[in-house]
GROMACS .gro file of C-alpha atoms in nm:
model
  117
    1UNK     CA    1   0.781  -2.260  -2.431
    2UNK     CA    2   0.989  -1.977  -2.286
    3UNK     CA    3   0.981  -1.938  -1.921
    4UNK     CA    4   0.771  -1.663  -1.797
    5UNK     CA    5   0.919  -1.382  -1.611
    6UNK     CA    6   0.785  -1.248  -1.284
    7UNK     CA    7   0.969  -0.941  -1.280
    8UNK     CA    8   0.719  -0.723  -1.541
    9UNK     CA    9   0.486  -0.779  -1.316
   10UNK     CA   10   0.648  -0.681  -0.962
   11UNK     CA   11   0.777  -0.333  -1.198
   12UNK     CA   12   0.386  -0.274  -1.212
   13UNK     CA   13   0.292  -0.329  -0.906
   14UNK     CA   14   0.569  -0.088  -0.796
   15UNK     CA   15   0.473   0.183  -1.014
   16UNK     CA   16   0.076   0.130  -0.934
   17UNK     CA   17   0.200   0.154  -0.543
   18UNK     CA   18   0.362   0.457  -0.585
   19UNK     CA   19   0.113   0.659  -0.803
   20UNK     CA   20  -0.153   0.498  -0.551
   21UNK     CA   21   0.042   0.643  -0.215
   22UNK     CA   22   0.133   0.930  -0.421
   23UNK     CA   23  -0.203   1.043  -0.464
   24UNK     CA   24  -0.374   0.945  -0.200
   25UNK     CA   25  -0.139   0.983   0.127
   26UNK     CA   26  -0.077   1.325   0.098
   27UNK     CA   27  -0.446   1.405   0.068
   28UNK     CA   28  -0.528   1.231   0.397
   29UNK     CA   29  -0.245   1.349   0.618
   30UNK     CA   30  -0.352   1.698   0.491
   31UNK     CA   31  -0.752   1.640   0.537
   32UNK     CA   32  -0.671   1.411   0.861
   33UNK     CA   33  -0.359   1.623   1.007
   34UNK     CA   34  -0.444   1.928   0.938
   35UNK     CA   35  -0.725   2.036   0.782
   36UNK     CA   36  -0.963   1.848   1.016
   37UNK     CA   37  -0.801   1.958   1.361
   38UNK     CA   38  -0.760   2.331   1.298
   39UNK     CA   39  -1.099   2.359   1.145
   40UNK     CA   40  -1.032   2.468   0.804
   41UNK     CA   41  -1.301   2.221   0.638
   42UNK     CA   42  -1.554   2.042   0.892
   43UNK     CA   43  -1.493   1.709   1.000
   44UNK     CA   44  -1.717   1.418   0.950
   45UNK     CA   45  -1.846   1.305   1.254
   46UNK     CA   46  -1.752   0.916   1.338
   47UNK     CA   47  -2.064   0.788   1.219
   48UNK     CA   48  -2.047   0.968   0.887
   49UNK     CA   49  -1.715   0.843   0.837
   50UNK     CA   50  -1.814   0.474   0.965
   51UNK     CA   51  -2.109   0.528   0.688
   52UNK     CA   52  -1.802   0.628   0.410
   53UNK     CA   53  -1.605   0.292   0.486
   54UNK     CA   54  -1.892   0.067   0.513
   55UNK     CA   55  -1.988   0.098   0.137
   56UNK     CA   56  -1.806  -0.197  -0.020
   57UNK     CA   57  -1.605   0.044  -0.308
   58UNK     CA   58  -1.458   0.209  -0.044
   59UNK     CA   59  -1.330  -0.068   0.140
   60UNK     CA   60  -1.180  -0.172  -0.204
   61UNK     CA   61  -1.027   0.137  -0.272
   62UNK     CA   62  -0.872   0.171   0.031
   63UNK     CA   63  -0.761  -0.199   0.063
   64UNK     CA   64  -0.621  -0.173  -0.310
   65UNK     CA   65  -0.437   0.162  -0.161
   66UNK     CA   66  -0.315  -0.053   0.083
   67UNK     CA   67  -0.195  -0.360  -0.127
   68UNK     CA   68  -0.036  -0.149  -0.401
   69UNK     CA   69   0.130   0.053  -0.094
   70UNK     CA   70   0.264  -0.240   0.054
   71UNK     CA   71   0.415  -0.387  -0.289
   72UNK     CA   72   0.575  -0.079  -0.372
   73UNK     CA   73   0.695  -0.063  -0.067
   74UNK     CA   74   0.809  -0.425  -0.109
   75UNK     CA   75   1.006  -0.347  -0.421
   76UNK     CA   76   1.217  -0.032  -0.290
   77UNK     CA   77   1.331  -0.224  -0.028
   78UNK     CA   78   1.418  -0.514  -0.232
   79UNK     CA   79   1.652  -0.358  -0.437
   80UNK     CA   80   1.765  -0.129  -0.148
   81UNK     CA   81   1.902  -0.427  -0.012
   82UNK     CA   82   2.035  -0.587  -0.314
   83UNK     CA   83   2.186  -0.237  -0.473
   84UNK     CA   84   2.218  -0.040  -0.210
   85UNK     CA   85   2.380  -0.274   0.003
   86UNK     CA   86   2.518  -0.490  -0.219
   87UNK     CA   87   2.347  -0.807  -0.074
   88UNK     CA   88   2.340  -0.969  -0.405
   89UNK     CA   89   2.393  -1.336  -0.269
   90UNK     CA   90   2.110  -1.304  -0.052
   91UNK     CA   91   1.900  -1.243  -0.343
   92UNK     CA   92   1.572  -1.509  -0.314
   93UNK     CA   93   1.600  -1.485   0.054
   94UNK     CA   94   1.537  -1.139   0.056
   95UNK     CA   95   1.297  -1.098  -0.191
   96UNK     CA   96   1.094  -1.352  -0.033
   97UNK     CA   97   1.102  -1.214   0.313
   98UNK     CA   98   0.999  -0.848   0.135
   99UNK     CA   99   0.723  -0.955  -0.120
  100UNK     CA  100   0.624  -1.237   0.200
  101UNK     CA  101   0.603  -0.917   0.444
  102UNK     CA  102   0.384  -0.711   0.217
  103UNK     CA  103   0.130  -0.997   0.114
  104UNK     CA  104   0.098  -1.081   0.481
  105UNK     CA  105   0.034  -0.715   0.538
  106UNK     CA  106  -0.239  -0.720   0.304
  107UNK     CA  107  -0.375  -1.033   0.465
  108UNK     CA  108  -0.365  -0.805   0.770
  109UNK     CA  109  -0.560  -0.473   0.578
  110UNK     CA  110  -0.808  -0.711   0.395
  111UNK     CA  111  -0.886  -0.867   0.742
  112UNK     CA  112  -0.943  -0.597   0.949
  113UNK     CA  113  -1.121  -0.390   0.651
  114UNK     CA  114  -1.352  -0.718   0.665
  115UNK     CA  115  -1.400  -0.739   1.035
  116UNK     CA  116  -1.331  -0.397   1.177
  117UNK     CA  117  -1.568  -0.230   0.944
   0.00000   0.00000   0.00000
């Protein structure tokens, strides 16, 4: 049985991270940063917006934004480190400590997505 390969499937979590913060950061530091404060579009009041992120498919959009985020972010820095800075005998150590930062950052969304909201 050939020995299954991990790396197809930390590619596609990259590439689902970055479309993910691609399309969705931008449009909330626009709506958030600017279009909100100068008053180019009305804001949502708090409980309107409390309202938004109680429904349960927006906690799961935004927590998959998150998670995808987070891996992507997870795998740039990975091979920063290993390319970039040529830290190629470190390799499982820091792969670990970047895939083990950006699950226990998701543990951190997914628990205050629960709790918070």
């Amino acid at each position: 049985m050939p020995k299954r390969q991990v790396e197809p499937f930390a590619w596609l979590a990259f590439s689902a991270g970055g479309v993910m913060a691609a399309l969705f950061v931008p449009m909330l530091l626009f709506l958030f940063g600017l279009a909100f404060p100068l008053g180019w579009i009305s804001a949502p009041s708090h409980p309107e917006l409390l309202d938004l992120l109680s429904h349960p498919v927006s906690r799961i959009v935004l927590l998959g934004v998150c998670v995808l985020a987070l891996l992507h972010f997870a795998h740039r820095f990975r091979y920063t480190l290993h390319d970039g800075l040529q830290l190629k005998a470190m390799t499982g150590v820091i792969g670990a400590a970047c895939y083990g930062c950006a699950v226990l950052g998701s543990v951190a969304a997914a628990y205050l997505l629960v709790i918070y909201l």
